Tab-separated table of C-alpha atoms in Angstrom:
chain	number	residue	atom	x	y	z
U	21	UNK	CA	-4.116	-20.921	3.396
U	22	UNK	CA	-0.235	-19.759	3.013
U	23	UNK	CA	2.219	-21.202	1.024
U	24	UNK	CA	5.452	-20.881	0.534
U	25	UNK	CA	8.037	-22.060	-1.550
U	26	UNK	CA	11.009	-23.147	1.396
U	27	UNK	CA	13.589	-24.905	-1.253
U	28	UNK	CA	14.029	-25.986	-4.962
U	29	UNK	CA	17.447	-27.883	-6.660
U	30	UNK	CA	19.834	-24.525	-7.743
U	31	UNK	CA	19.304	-23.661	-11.274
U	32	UNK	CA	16.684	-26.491	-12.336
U	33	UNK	CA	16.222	-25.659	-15.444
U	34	UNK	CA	19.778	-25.722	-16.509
U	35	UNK	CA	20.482	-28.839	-14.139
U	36	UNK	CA	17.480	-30.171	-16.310
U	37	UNK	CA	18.953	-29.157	-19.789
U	38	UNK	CA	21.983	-30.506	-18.144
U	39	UNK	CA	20.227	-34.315	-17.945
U	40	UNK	CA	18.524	-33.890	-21.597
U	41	UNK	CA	22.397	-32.831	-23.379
U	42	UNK	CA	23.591	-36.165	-21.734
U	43	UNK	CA	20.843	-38.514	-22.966
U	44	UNK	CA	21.064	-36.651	-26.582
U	45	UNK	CA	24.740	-34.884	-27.380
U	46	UNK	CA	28.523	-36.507	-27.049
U	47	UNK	CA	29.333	-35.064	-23.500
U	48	UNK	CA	30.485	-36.287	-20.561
U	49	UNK	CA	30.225	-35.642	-17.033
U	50	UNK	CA	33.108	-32.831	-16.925
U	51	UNK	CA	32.136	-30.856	-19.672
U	52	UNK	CA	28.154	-31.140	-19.965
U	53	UNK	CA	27.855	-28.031	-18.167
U	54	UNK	CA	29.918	-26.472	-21.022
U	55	UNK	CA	27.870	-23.781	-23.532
U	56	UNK	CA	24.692	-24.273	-21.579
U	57	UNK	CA	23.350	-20.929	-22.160
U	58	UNK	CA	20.116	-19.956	-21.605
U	59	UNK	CA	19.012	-19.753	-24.670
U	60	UNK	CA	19.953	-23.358	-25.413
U	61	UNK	CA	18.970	-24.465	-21.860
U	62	UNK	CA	15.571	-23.034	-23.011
U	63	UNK	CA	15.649	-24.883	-26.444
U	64	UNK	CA	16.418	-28.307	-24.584
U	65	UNK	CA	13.276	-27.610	-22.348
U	66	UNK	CA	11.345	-27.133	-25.774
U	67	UNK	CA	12.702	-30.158	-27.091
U	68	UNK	CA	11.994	-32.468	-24.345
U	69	UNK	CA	8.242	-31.356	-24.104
U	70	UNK	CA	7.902	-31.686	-28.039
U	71	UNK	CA	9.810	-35.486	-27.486
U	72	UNK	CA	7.609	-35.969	-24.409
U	73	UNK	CA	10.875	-36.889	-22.967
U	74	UNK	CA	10.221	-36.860	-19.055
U	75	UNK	CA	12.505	-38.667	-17.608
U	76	UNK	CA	15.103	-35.674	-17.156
U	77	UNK	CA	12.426	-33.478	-15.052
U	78	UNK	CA	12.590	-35.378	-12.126
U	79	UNK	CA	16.500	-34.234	-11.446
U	80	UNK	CA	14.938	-31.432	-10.112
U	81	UNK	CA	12.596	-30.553	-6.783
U	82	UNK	CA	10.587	-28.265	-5.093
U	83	UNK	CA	9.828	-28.091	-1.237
U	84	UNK	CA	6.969	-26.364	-0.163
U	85	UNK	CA	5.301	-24.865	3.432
U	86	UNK	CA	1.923	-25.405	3.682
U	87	UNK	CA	-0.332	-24.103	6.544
U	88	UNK	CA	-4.319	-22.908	7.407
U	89	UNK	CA	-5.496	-26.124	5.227
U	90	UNK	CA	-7.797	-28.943	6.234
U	91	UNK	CA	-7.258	-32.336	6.957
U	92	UNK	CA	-9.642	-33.420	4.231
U	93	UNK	CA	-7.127	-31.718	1.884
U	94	UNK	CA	-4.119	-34.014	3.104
U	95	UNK	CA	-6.050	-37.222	2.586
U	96	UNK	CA	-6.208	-36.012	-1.423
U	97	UNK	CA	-2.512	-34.990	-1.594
U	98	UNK	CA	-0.649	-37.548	0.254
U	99	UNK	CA	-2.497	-39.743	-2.759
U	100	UNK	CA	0.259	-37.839	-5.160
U	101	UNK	CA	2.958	-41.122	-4.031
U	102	UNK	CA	5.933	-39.557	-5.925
U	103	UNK	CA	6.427	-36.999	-3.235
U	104	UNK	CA	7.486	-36.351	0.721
U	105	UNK	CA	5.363	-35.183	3.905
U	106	UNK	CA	6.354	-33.846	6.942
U	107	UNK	CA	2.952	-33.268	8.575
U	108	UNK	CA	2.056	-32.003	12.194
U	109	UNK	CA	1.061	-34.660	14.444
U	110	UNK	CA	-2.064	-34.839	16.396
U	111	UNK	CA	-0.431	-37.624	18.471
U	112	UNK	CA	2.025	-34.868	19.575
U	113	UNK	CA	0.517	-31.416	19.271
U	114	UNK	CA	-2.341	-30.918	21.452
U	115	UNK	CA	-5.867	-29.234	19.205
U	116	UNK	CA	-6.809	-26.919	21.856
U	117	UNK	CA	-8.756	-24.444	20.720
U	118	UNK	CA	-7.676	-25.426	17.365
U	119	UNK	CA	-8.272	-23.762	13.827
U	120	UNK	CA	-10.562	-25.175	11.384
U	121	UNK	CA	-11.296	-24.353	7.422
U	122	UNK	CA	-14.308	-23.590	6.877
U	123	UNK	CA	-15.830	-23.877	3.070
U	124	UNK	CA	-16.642	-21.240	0.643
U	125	UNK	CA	-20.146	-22.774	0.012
U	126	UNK	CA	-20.637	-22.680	3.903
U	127	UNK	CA	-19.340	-19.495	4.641
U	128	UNK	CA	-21.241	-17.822	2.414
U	129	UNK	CA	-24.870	-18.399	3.578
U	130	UNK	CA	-25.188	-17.367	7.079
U	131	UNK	CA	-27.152	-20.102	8.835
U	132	UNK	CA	-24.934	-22.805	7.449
U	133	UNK	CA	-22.105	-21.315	8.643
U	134	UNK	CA	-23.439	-20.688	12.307
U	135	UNK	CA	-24.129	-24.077	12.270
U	136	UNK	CA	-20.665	-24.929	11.192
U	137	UNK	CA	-19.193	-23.083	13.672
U	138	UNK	CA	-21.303	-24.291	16.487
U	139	UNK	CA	-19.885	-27.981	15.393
U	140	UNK	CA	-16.229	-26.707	15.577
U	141	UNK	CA	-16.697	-25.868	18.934
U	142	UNK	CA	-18.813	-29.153	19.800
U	143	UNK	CA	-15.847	-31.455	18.133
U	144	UNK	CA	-13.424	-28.910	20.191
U	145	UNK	CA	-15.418	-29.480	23.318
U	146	UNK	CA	-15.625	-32.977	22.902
U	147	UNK	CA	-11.852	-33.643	22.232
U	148	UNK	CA	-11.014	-31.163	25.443
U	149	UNK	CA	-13.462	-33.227	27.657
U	150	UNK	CA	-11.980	-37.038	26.321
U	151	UNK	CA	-8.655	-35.664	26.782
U	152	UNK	CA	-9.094	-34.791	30.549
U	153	UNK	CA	-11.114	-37.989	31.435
U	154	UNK	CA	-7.971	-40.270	29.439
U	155	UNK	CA	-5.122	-37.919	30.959
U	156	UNK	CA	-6.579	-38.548	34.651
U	157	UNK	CA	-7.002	-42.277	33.669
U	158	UNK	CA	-3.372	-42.730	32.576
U	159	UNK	CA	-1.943	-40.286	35.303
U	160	UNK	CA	-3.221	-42.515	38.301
U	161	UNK	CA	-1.905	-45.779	36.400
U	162	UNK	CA	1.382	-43.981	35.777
U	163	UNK	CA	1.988	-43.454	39.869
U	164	UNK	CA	0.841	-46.509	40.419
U	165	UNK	CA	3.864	-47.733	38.022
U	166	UNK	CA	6.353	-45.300	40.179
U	167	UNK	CA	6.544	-42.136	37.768
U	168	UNK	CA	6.809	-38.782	39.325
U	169	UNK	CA	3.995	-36.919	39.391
U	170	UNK	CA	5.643	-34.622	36.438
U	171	UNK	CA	6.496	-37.551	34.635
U	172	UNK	CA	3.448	-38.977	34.548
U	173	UNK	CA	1.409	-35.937	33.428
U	174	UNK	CA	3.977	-35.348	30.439
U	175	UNK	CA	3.343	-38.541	29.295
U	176	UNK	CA	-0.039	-39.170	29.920
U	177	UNK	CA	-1.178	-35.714	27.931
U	178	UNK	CA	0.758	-37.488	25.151
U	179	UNK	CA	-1.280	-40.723	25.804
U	180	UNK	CA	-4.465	-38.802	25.852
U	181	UNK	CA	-4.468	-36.781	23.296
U	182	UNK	CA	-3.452	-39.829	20.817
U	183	UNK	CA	-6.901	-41.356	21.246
U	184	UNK	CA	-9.108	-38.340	21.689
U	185	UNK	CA	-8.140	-36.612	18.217
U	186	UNK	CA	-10.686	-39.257	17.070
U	187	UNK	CA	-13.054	-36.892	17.310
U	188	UNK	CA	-11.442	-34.045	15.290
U	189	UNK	CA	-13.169	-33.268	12.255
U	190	UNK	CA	-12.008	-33.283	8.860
U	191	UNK	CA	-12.265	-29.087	8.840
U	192	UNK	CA	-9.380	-29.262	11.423
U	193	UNK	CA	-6.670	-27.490	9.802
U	194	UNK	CA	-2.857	-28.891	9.693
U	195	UNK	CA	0.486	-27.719	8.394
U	196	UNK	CA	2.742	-29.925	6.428
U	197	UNK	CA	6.093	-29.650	4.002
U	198	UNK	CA	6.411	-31.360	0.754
U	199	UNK	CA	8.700	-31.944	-1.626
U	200	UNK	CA	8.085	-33.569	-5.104
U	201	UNK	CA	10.319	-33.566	-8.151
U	202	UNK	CA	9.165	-31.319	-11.227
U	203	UNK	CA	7.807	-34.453	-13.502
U	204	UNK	CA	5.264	-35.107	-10.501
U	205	UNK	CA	4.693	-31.934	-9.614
U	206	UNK	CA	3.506	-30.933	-13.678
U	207	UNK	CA	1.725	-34.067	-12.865
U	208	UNK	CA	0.037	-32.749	-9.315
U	209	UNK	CA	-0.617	-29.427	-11.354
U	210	UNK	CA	-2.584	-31.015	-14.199
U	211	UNK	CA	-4.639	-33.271	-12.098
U	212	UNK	CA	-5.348	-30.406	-9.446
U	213	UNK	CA	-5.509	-26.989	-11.221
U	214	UNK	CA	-8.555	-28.485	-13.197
U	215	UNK	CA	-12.125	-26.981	-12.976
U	216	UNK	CA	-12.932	-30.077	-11.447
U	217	UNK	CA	-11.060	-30.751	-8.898
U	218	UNK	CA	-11.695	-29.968	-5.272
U	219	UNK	CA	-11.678	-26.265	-4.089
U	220	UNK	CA	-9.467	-26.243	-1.599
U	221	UNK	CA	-6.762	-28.533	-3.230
U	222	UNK	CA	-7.754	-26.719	-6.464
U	223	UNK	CA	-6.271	-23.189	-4.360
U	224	UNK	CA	-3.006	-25.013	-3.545
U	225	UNK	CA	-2.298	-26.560	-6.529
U	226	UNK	CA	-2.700	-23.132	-8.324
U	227	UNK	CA	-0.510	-21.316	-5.783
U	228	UNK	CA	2.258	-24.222	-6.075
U	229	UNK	CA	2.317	-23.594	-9.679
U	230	UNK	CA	2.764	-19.631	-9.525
U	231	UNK	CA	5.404	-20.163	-7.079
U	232	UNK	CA	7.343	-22.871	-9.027
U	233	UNK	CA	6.930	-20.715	-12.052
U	234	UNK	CA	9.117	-17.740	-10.596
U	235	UNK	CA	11.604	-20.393	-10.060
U	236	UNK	CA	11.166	-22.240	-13.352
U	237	UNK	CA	9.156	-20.062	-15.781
U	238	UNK	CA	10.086	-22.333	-18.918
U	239	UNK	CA	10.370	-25.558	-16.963
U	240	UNK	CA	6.643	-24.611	-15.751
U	241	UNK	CA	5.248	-22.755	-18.603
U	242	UNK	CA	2.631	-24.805	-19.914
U	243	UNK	CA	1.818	-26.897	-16.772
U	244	UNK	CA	-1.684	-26.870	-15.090
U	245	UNK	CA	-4.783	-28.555	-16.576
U	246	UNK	CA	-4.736	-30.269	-19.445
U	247	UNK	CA	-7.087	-27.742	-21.452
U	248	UNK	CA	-3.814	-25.264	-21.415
U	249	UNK	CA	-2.090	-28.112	-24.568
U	250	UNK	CA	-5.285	-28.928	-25.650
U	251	UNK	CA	-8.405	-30.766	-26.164
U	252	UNK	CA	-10.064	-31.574	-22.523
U	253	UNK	CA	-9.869	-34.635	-21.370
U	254	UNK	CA	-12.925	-34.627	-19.560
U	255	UNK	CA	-15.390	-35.834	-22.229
U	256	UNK	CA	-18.755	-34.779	-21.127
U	257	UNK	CA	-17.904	-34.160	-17.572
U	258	UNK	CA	-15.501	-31.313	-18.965
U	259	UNK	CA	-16.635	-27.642	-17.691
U	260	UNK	CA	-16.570	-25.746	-20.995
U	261	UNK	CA	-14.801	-22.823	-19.718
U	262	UNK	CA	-11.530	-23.597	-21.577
U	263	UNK	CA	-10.712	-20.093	-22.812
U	264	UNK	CA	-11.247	-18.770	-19.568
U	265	UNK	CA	-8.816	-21.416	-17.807
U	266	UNK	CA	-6.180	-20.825	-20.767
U	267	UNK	CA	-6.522	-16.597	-19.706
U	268	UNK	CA	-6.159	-17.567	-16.130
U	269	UNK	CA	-3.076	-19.225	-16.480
U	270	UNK	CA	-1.324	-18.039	-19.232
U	271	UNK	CA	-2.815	-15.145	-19.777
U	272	UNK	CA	-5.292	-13.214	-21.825
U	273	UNK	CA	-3.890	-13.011	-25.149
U	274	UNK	CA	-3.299	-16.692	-24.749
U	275	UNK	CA	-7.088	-17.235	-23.992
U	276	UNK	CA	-8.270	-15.617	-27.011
U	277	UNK	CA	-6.562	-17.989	-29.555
């Protein structure tokens, strides 16, 4: 997995303590700017997560690279709505040969993970055979139609490969950019930094979050799962290990209180 933080709005947090002085002092749009230090640009930050006051967050985003992750993981992520994708098409990039994530769980006990990896190159196998059979298919119909023989390999490889990525797996790995405003991302991070979420969205989400924190340490400071301002949410189904996930991320004299 690598991530990378591409782009973010200039200054966030003040452009954010910029929003909240609007909403709550006698400024206008000239001066609001005006004796936003960062000491008050700090207290406004304060304020508006003691009000519970949003709304002003989401003047601000955050565009991320994200590579070597499955395609399992972008059916959980694209269900965060509030937010853009850019992600690589399999109707356009061929999968030779292509990468795949493999799980912890698997990986870690030999046999399973030969077995994985003899499926990887099954699926691969499979998808490199259907897209030769389809490619010859649509060639010969293609100089039938009058193409040139380069035009009508170009475009049936395109034609091929759209219909035999059926048989990619859901380890496949894919690379996407996305960009979501603060509010959902604190959102994204308390959903996905939990215990309980899934492992591999889990590792993003936790990455994201360190990243948007060198950006936005006070913006970001308490964000991640819900444990970090509080009781768990989780009821029974909670994991217990709240001290430990208060150390983790905001550190250890934090998770001693």
């Amino acid at each position: 997995m690598n991530v990378k933080l591409l782009a973010y709005t200039p200054d966030p947090e003040r452009t954010v303590a910029c929003a909240a002085k609007l909403c709550y002092a006698a400024a206008d749009i000239d001066t609001v700017y005006e004796g936003l230090t960062p000491e008050k640009t700090e207290r406004f930050l304060h304020m508006l997560n003691s009000l519970g006051h949003e709304s002003p967050v989401e003047h601000v985003s955050f565009t991320f690279g994200i590579e070597g992750v499955s395609r399992s993981l972008l059916a959980q992520i694209t269900r965060h709505r509030i937010a853009s994708f850019s992600v690589q098409s399999q109707r356009y990039v061929k999968e030779s040969a292509f990468e795949f994530v493999i799980p912890p769980e698997i990986a870690a006990l030999p046999q399973a993970a030969a077995e994985f990896r003899r499926a990887m190159e099954e699926d691969a196998a499979h998808y490199e055979r259907l897209a030769g059979l389809l490619q010859q298919k649509h060639e010969r119909e293609l100089l039938a139609q009058g193409l040139s023989p380069e035009e009508s390999a170009k475009k049936a490889e395109k034609m091929a490969i759209e219909d035999a990525r059926f048989v990619l797996p859901n380890a496949c790995a894919t690379k996407m950019i996305c960009t979501m405003n603060a509010r959902e991302l604190r959102h994204f991070f308390a959903h996905r930094c939990c215990s309980r979420a899934q492992w591999e969205i889990r590792e993003l989400a936790t990455q994201m979050l360190m990243l948007a924190r060198e950006a936005a340490p006070t913006l970001f400071a308490q964000a991640g799962p819900p444990c970090l301002r509080g009781a768990c949410p989780e009821g029974k189904m909670s994991c217990g290990r709240t001290a430990e996930m208060r150390e983790r991320f905001l550190g250890p004299e934090v998770g001693k209180k």
